[in-house]
Amino acid sequence: MSDWQQISLGDLETSVPRKVAVSPQGSRASMSDGYPLRLLGEVMRLDIQRTPMKPATTYLLAGVLNAGKGVVAKGELDGGDTEYAAMNVLRADQVVMRKLTAWEGPIAVVPAEFDGFVASNEFPTFTLGPELMPDWMRHVCRSPHLWAEMKNRVSGTVQRRKRLNPEQLLQIQLPIPPREVQARIVEVLDSVDAQIVALEAEADVLDELWWALGREMVTVFGDVVMAPLASFCDISGGLTKNKKDLDQPDLVEVPYLRVANVHRRHLNLSEVATIKTTRAKADKLRLQSGDVLMNEGGDKDKLGRGHVWEDQIPDCIHQNHVFRVRVTDRRFDPHFLSAWGNTFGREWFETFGTQTTGIASINRATLSRFPVPDVPVAVQQDWAGRLGAVAETMESLRGQARSLRATRASLVSGLLDQSITINIESVEQGV
């Protein structure tokens, strides 16, 4: 493989129309290599405008989000209610960064709607030179490549108090394409961003539909006979870590599901830990296809949430903060049980769970008496199928959005370190 890669956006097709297309390498629109590395100090300059804080005068306060996610409004401030004698004024199309914890990437281009907002002197501002398009710099600010360069230059002894001075930011070198190339790259990245937004919007609509169906289901079964969970399920807690186990001769290392892996309507198996335990405990706690996983505690969104295990990972076990509910009576459907726990159970667990220092939890005794509609299994499967179809489509859309974000991050980083070139030509496509 050559040092240069050509990226195709063919995998990024959605219902969102685009006005960019990939052209063959070597075409007239080719963005070739050789963009010069420039110090940021050569293409933008520190430019701070200060305004005095006057009592009985209202100022709009702004902050900067980590990971280049933009500028955020932080409310109104009376000039007499702050110890600052003056603050920095933000101007549209300037770059603003937060000096404190700069290793987290708090840098952004100021949008037009934040023109005139103020921030403390922890937020220096920079004016772009003619070589840089603000929209191009907006994408650069969202690049892990830039955050890594910022992280390499922070100073200080305490991690959370490390700072990046303006002069250090201006010493970072980046490849700077010509403005016409910047414009074409912006067009591509904006197109990807639009597709991500569209996918998330579709997923949000399906999320609302799922909850609406769940409320309808709860209403339909409001007057039916209920069966306590323990009457038709085997309920088991998971593995409790025990250092003494590490002294046993029959240790095995197995995949280990935690609360972070168990979500409402899906399982996140992108990062599954492993743990060493005895063979006997691993055999006892091994998950089987059809087991319903339910979280023991957390905030309202985590309490009792869960999903059905489909044996995605062999020999997998679960931690003690995740309950395994195994249906032992064929009159009950595991997918319906999961859907019922994620809808009706959301408030039931909060009501009957234990509150400790603001964190709710459910123990095995509480879970054992969780009421589940005792209705024909065909009815259960119908509701589970309807809710499952919506959830599956929604999670597919969210997965596509996550993939696009990963592609986008690689694309921006590749453009900055010159490992990627994109060939683009403008095309007209119908809506």
Coordinates of C-alpha atoms in Angstrom, one line a residue:
M1 CA 0.0 0.0 0.0
S2 CA 1.3 3.5 -0.8
D3 CA 1.8 6.2 1.8
W4 CA -1.3 7.9 0.5
Q5 CA -4.8 6.6 0.7
Q6 CA -7.8 7.5 -1.3
I7 CA -11.1 7.7 0.7
S8 CA -14.3 6.7 -1.0
L9 CA -17.5 8.1 0.5
G10 CA -19.6 5.4 -1.3
D11 CA -20.3 3.7 2.1
L12 CA -21.7 6.9 3.5
E13 CA -24.9 7.0 1.4
T14 CA -28.1 7.8 3.2
S15 CA -31.3 9.5 2.3
V16 CA -29.6 12.9 2.6
P17 CA -28.7 14.4 -0.7
R18 CA -25.1 15.4 -1.3
K19 CA -23.4 17.8 -3.6
V20 CA -20.0 16.1 -3.6
A21 CA -18.7 13.0 -5.2
V22 CA -15.5 11.0 -5.2
S23 CA -13.5 11.5 -8.4
P24 CA -10.8 9.2 -9.8
Q25 CA -7.3 9.8 -8.4
G26 CA -5.3 12.2 -10.5
S27 CA -8.4 14.2 -11.7
R28 CA -8.3 18.0 -12.0
A29 CA -10.0 18.2 -8.6
S30 CA -7.4 16.1 -6.9
M31 CA -6.1 17.4 -3.5
S32 CA -2.6 16.3 -3.9
D33 CA 0.1 15.9 -1.3
G34 CA 2.7 18.5 -0.4
Y35 CA 0.6 20.9 1.7
P36 CA 3.2 22.9 3.6
L37 CA 3.5 22.5 7.4
R38 CA 2.9 25.9 8.9
L39 CA 3.1 27.2 12.4
L40 CA -0.4 28.2 13.6
G41 CA 1.3 31.5 14.6
E42 CA 1.9 32.1 10.9
V43 CA -1.7 31.8 9.9
M44 CA -3.5 33.2 12.9
R45 CA -2.7 35.6 15.7
L46 CA -3.6 36.2 19.4
D47 CA -6.3 38.9 19.4
I48 CA -8.0 39.5 22.7
Q49 CA -10.6 42.2 23.2
R50 CA -11.3 43.0 26.8
T51 CA -14.5 44.6 28.2
P52 CA -14.9 45.9 31.8
M53 CA -17.4 44.3 34.0
K54 CA -19.9 47.0 35.0
P55 CA -22.5 46.6 37.8
A56 CA -26.1 46.5 36.6
T57 CA -24.9 45.5 33.1
T58 CA -25.9 42.1 31.8
Y59 CA -23.3 40.0 29.9
L60 CA -23.8 36.7 28.0
L61 CA -21.4 34.2 29.3
A62 CA -19.8 31.5 27.1
G63 CA -17.7 28.4 27.6
V64 CA -15.9 25.9 25.3
L65 CA -16.7 22.2 25.2
N66 CA -14.1 19.5 25.1
A67 CA -13.1 17.6 22.0
G68 CA -13.8 20.5 19.7
K69 CA -17.5 20.2 20.2
G70 CA -18.1 24.0 20.1
V71 CA -19.0 27.0 22.1
V72 CA -21.7 26.7 24.7
A73 CA -23.9 29.4 26.4
K74 CA -23.5 29.5 30.2
G75 CA -26.3 32.0 31.0
E76 CA -26.4 35.7 31.8
L77 CA -24.1 37.5 34.2
D78 CA -24.4 40.8 36.0
G79 CA -21.1 42.6 35.9
G80 CA -21.4 43.3 39.6
D81 CA -21.6 39.6 40.5
T82 CA -18.1 38.6 39.4
E83 CA -14.7 39.1 40.8
Y84 CA -13.3 39.7 37.3
A85 CA -12.6 43.3 36.5
A86 CA -12.8 42.5 32.8
M87 CA -13.5 39.6 30.5
N88 CA -12.6 38.6 27.0
V89 CA -15.1 39.3 24.2
L90 CA -15.8 36.6 21.6
R91 CA -16.1 37.6 17.9
A92 CA -17.5 35.5 15.1
D93 CA -15.0 33.4 13.2
Q94 CA -12.3 33.7 15.9
V95 CA -10.7 30.7 17.4
V96 CA -11.3 30.4 21.2
M97 CA -9.7 27.9 23.5
R98 CA -9.7 27.1 27.2
K99 CA -6.2 27.2 28.7
L100 CA -7.2 25.0 31.6
T101 CA -7.3 21.2 30.9
A102 CA -6.4 22.0 27.3
W103 CA -5.3 18.4 26.9
E104 CA -9.0 17.6 26.5
G105 CA -9.3 19.6 23.3
P106 CA -11.4 22.6 24.4
I107 CA -11.0 24.6 21.2
A108 CA -13.5 25.9 18.7
V109 CA -14.3 28.5 16.1
V110 CA -16.8 31.1 17.4
P111 CA -20.2 30.8 15.6
A112 CA -22.0 34.0 14.5
E113 CA -24.7 33.6 17.2
F114 CA -22.0 33.8 19.9
D115 CA -20.6 37.1 18.6
G116 CA -20.3 39.5 21.6
F117 CA -20.5 36.8 24.3
V118 CA -17.8 37.1 27.1
A119 CA -15.5 34.6 28.8
S120 CA -12.9 34.8 31.5
N121 CA -9.2 35.3 30.7
E122 CA -8.9 31.5 30.7
F123 CA -10.3 31.7 27.2
P124 CA -7.9 33.5 24.8
T125 CA -9.1 34.3 21.3
F126 CA -7.3 34.3 18.0
T127 CA -8.1 35.9 14.7
L128 CA -7.5 33.9 11.5
G129 CA -5.3 35.1 8.7
P130 CA -6.4 35.2 5.1
E131 CA -4.9 31.7 4.5
L132 CA -7.5 30.0 6.7
M133 CA -11.2 29.6 6.1
P134 CA -13.2 29.7 9.3
D135 CA -15.2 26.6 8.2
W136 CA -12.0 24.7 7.6
M137 CA -10.6 25.7 11.0
R138 CA -13.9 24.6 12.5
H139 CA -13.3 21.1 11.3
V140 CA -9.6 21.2 12.4
C141 CA -10.7 22.0 15.9
R142 CA -12.6 18.8 15.9
S143 CA -9.6 16.7 15.0
P144 CA -7.9 14.4 17.5
H145 CA -4.6 15.3 15.7
L146 CA -4.9 18.8 17.0
W147 CA -5.9 17.7 20.5
A148 CA -2.9 15.5 20.7
E149 CA -0.6 18.4 19.7
M150 CA -2.3 20.5 22.4
K151 CA -1.8 17.8 25.0
N152 CA 1.9 17.5 24.1
R153 CA 2.4 21.1 25.0
V154 CA 0.5 21.6 28.2
S155 CA 2.5 22.6 31.3
G156 CA 1.9 22.0 35.0
T157 CA 2.4 19.3 37.6
V158 CA -1.2 18.5 38.5
Q159 CA -3.1 16.8 35.6
R160 CA -6.4 18.6 36.1
R161 CA -4.7 22.0 36.4
K162 CA -2.4 21.7 33.4
R163 CA -2.7 24.6 31.0
L164 CA -1.8 25.5 27.4
N165 CA -0.7 29.1 26.9
P166 CA -1.6 30.9 23.7
E167 CA 2.1 31.0 22.6
Q168 CA 2.2 27.2 22.9
L169 CA -0.9 26.8 20.7
L170 CA 0.6 29.0 18.1
Q171 CA 3.7 26.8 18.0
I172 CA 1.7 23.8 16.7
Q173 CA 2.5 22.9 13.1
L174 CA -0.3 21.8 10.7
P175 CA -0.4 21.2 7.0
I176 CA -2.4 24.1 5.5
P177 CA -4.0 23.4 2.0
P178 CA -4.8 26.3 -0.3
R179 CA -8.2 28.0 0.4
E180 CA -9.8 26.4 -2.7
V181 CA -8.8 23.0 -1.4
Q182 CA -10.0 23.9 2.1
A183 CA -13.4 24.8 0.6
R184 CA -13.7 21.4 -1.1
I185 CA -12.7 19.5 2.0
V186 CA -15.3 21.5 4.0
E187 CA -17.9 20.5 1.5
V188 CA -17.2 16.8 2.1
L189 CA -17.0 17.1 5.9
D190 CA -20.2 19.1 6.0
S191 CA -21.9 16.5 3.9
V192 CA -20.8 13.8 6.3
D193 CA -22.0 15.9 9.3
A194 CA -25.3 16.4 7.6
Q195 CA -25.7 12.6 7.2
I196 CA -24.8 12.0 10.9
V197 CA -27.4 14.6 12.0
A198 CA -30.1 13.0 9.7
L199 CA -29.4 9.5 11.1
E200 CA -29.6 10.7 14.7
A201 CA -32.8 12.6 13.9
E202 CA -34.4 9.4 12.4
A203 CA -33.2 7.4 15.5
D204 CA -34.7 10.0 17.8
V205 CA -38.1 9.7 16.1
L206 CA -37.9 5.9 16.5
D207 CA -36.9 6.4 20.2
E208 CA -40.1 8.4 20.8
L209 CA -42.1 5.8 18.9
W210 CA -40.6 3.0 21.1
W211 CA -41.6 4.7 24.3
A212 CA -45.0 5.5 22.9
L213 CA -45.5 1.8 22.1
G214 CA -44.2 0.9 25.6
R215 CA -46.7 3.2 27.2
E216 CA -49.5 1.7 25.1
M217 CA -48.4 -1.8 26.2
V218 CA -48.4 -0.8 29.8
T219 CA -51.9 0.6 29.5
V220 CA -53.2 -2.5 27.7
F221 CA -52.0 -4.8 30.4
G222 CA -53.0 -2.5 33.3
D223 CA -55.8 -4.8 34.5
V224 CA -54.5 -8.3 33.8
V225 CA -53.3 -10.8 36.3
M226 CA -49.6 -10.4 37.2
A227 CA -47.1 -13.1 38.0
P228 CA -44.1 -12.3 40.2
L229 CA -40.8 -12.7 38.4
A230 CA -39.5 -15.5 40.7
S231 CA -42.5 -17.7 39.9
F232 CA -41.3 -18.4 36.4
C233 CA -37.6 -17.4 36.3
D234 CA -34.3 -18.3 37.9
I235 CA -32.7 -15.1 39.2
S236 CA -28.9 -15.0 39.7
G237 CA -26.5 -12.4 40.8
G238 CA -23.1 -12.2 39.1
L239 CA -19.5 -12.6 40.0
T240 CA -18.2 -10.8 43.0
K241 CA -14.5 -10.2 42.8
N242 CA -12.5 -12.1 45.4
K243 CA -8.8 -11.9 45.7
K244 CA -8.7 -15.4 47.3
D245 CA -9.9 -16.8 44.0
L246 CA -6.6 -15.9 42.4
D247 CA -4.8 -18.4 44.7
Q248 CA -6.9 -21.3 43.4
P249 CA -5.3 -23.8 41.0
D250 CA -8.2 -24.0 38.5
L251 CA -8.2 -20.4 37.3
V252 CA -9.7 -19.5 33.9
E253 CA -9.9 -16.1 32.2
V254 CA -13.4 -15.4 30.8
P255 CA -15.3 -12.5 29.2
Y256 CA -17.0 -10.4 31.8
L257 CA -20.1 -8.2 31.2
R258 CA -20.4 -5.1 33.4
V259 CA -23.2 -2.5 33.9
A260 CA -21.6 -0.4 31.1
N261 CA -22.3 -3.2 28.6
V262 CA -26.0 -3.6 29.5
H263 CA -28.2 -0.9 28.0
R264 CA -31.9 -0.5 27.5
R265 CA -32.8 -2.3 24.2
H266 CA -29.3 -3.3 23.3
L267 CA -25.9 -4.6 24.6
N268 CA -22.7 -2.7 23.9
L269 CA -20.1 -5.3 23.3
S270 CA -17.5 -3.1 21.7
E271 CA -15.4 -3.2 24.9
V272 CA -15.8 -6.4 27.0
A273 CA -13.5 -6.9 29.8
T274 CA -12.1 -10.3 31.0
I275 CA -11.6 -11.6 34.5
K276 CA -9.9 -14.5 36.2
T277 CA -12.0 -16.8 38.3
T278 CA -12.3 -20.4 39.2
R279 CA -13.6 -22.9 36.7
A280 CA -16.5 -23.8 39.0
K281 CA -17.7 -20.1 39.2
A282 CA -17.2 -19.6 35.5
D283 CA -19.4 -22.7 34.8
K284 CA -22.1 -21.6 37.2
L285 CA -22.3 -18.1 35.9
R286 CA -21.9 -18.8 32.2
L287 CA -24.6 -17.0 30.2
Q288 CA -27.0 -18.9 27.9
S289 CA -28.9 -17.6 24.9
G290 CA -32.2 -16.2 26.1
D291 CA -31.0 -15.0 29.4
V292 CA -32.4 -11.5 30.3
L293 CA -29.7 -9.2 31.7
M294 CA -30.9 -6.4 34.1
N295 CA -28.8 -3.9 35.9
E296 CA -28.9 -3.7 39.7
G297 CA -28.6 0.0 40.2
G298 CA -27.6 3.5 39.1
D299 CA -29.6 6.6 38.0
K300 CA -33.2 6.3 36.7
D301 CA -31.9 5.5 33.2
K302 CA -29.7 2.6 34.3
L303 CA -31.9 1.0 37.0
G304 CA -33.3 -2.3 35.9
R305 CA -32.5 -1.6 32.2
G306 CA -31.5 -4.6 30.2
H307 CA -31.6 -6.8 27.2
V308 CA -31.7 -10.4 26.0
W309 CA -28.4 -12.3 25.7
E310 CA -28.1 -14.1 22.4
D311 CA -24.8 -15.9 23.2
Q312 CA -22.8 -13.4 21.2
I313 CA -19.6 -14.2 23.1
P314 CA -18.8 -17.8 24.2
D315 CA -18.2 -18.6 27.9
C316 CA -19.2 -15.0 29.0
I317 CA -20.2 -14.3 32.6
H318 CA -21.6 -11.2 34.3
Q319 CA -20.6 -9.1 37.3
N320 CA -22.5 -8.9 40.5
H321 CA -24.1 -5.6 39.6
V322 CA -25.9 -7.3 36.7
F323 CA -28.7 -9.8 37.3
R324 CA -29.2 -12.8 35.1
V325 CA -32.9 -13.7 34.7
R326 CA -33.4 -17.1 33.1
V327 CA -37.0 -18.0 32.1
T328 CA -37.9 -21.5 33.2
D329 CA -41.6 -21.5 32.1
R330 CA -42.3 -21.6 28.4
R331 CA -45.5 -19.6 29.0
F332 CA -43.3 -16.5 29.2
D333 CA -41.1 -15.0 26.5
P334 CA -37.7 -13.6 27.4
H335 CA -37.9 -10.7 24.9
F336 CA -41.3 -9.7 26.3
L337 CA -39.9 -9.8 29.8
S338 CA -37.0 -7.6 28.7
A339 CA -39.4 -5.1 27.0
W340 CA -41.7 -5.1 30.0
G341 CA -38.7 -4.4 32.4
N342 CA -37.5 -1.6 30.2
T343 CA -40.9 0.2 30.1
F344 CA -43.1 -0.6 33.0
G345 CA -40.1 -1.5 35.1
R346 CA -38.4 1.8 34.7
E347 CA -40.7 3.5 37.3
W348 CA -41.5 0.3 39.2
F349 CA -37.9 -0.3 40.1
E350 CA -37.4 3.4 41.1
T351 CA -40.5 3.2 43.3
F352 CA -39.7 -0.1 45.0
G353 CA -35.9 0.0 44.9
T354 CA -33.6 1.1 47.6
Q355 CA -32.3 4.7 47.7
T356 CA -28.8 5.2 49.0
T357 CA -27.1 8.6 48.8
G358 CA -29.2 9.4 45.8
I359 CA -28.5 6.2 43.9
A360 CA -31.3 3.7 43.5
S361 CA -30.7 0.0 43.4
I362 CA -32.7 -3.2 43.4
N363 CA -31.8 -6.4 45.3
R364 CA -32.7 -10.0 44.4
A365 CA -35.8 -9.9 46.7
T366 CA -37.2 -6.8 45.0
L367 CA -36.6 -8.2 41.6
S368 CA -38.2 -11.5 42.6
R369 CA -41.5 -9.8 43.1
F370 CA -41.4 -7.7 40.0
P371 CA -44.9 -8.1 38.4
V372 CA -45.1 -9.4 34.8
P373 CA -48.4 -9.8 32.9
D374 CA -49.6 -13.4 32.8
V375 CA -51.0 -13.3 29.3
P376 CA -50.7 -15.8 26.4
V377 CA -47.2 -16.2 25.0
A378 CA -48.4 -15.3 21.5
V379 CA -49.6 -11.9 22.8
Q380 CA -46.2 -11.4 24.6
Q381 CA -44.3 -12.3 21.4
D382 CA -46.5 -9.9 19.3
W383 CA -45.6 -7.0 21.6
A384 CA -42.0 -8.0 21.9
G385 CA -41.8 -8.2 18.1
R386 CA -43.3 -4.7 17.6
L387 CA -41.0 -3.1 20.1
G388 CA -38.0 -5.1 19.0
A389 CA -38.4 -4.1 15.4
V390 CA -38.4 -0.4 16.3
A391 CA -35.5 -0.8 18.7
E392 CA -33.4 -2.8 16.1
T393 CA -33.9 -0.2 13.4
M394 CA -33.1 2.6 15.9
E395 CA -29.9 0.9 17.0
S396 CA -28.9 0.3 13.4
L397 CA -29.3 4.0 12.7
R398 CA -27.3 4.9 15.8
G399 CA -24.6 2.4 14.7
Q400 CA -24.4 4.0 11.3
A401 CA -24.0 7.4 12.9
R402 CA -21.2 6.1 15.1
S403 CA -19.4 4.6 12.1
L404 CA -19.7 7.9 10.3
R405 CA -18.2 9.7 13.2
A406 CA -15.3 7.3 13.3
T407 CA -14.8 7.7 9.5
R408 CA -15.0 11.5 9.9
A409 CA -12.4 11.6 12.7
S410 CA -10.1 9.4 10.6
L411 CA -10.7 11.6 7.6
V412 CA -9.9 14.8 9.3
S413 CA -6.8 13.4 11.1
G414 CA -5.6 11.9 7.8
L415 CA -6.0 15.1 6.0
L416 CA -3.9 16.9 8.7
D417 CA -1.1 14.4 8.8
Q418 CA -1.2 14.0 5.0
S419 CA -1.8 10.2 5.1
I420 CA -5.1 10.7 3.2
T421 CA -6.0 12.6 0.0
I422 CA -9.5 13.1 -1.2
N423 CA -10.5 13.5 -4.9
I424 CA -13.7 15.5 -5.2
E425 CA -15.7 17.0 -8.0
S426 CA -18.9 19.0 -7.7
V427 CA -22.0 17.2 -8.9
E428 CA -25.7 18.1 -9.0
Q429 CA -28.0 15.5 -7.5
G430 CA -31.8 15.7 -7.3
V431 CA -33.5 15.7 -3.9

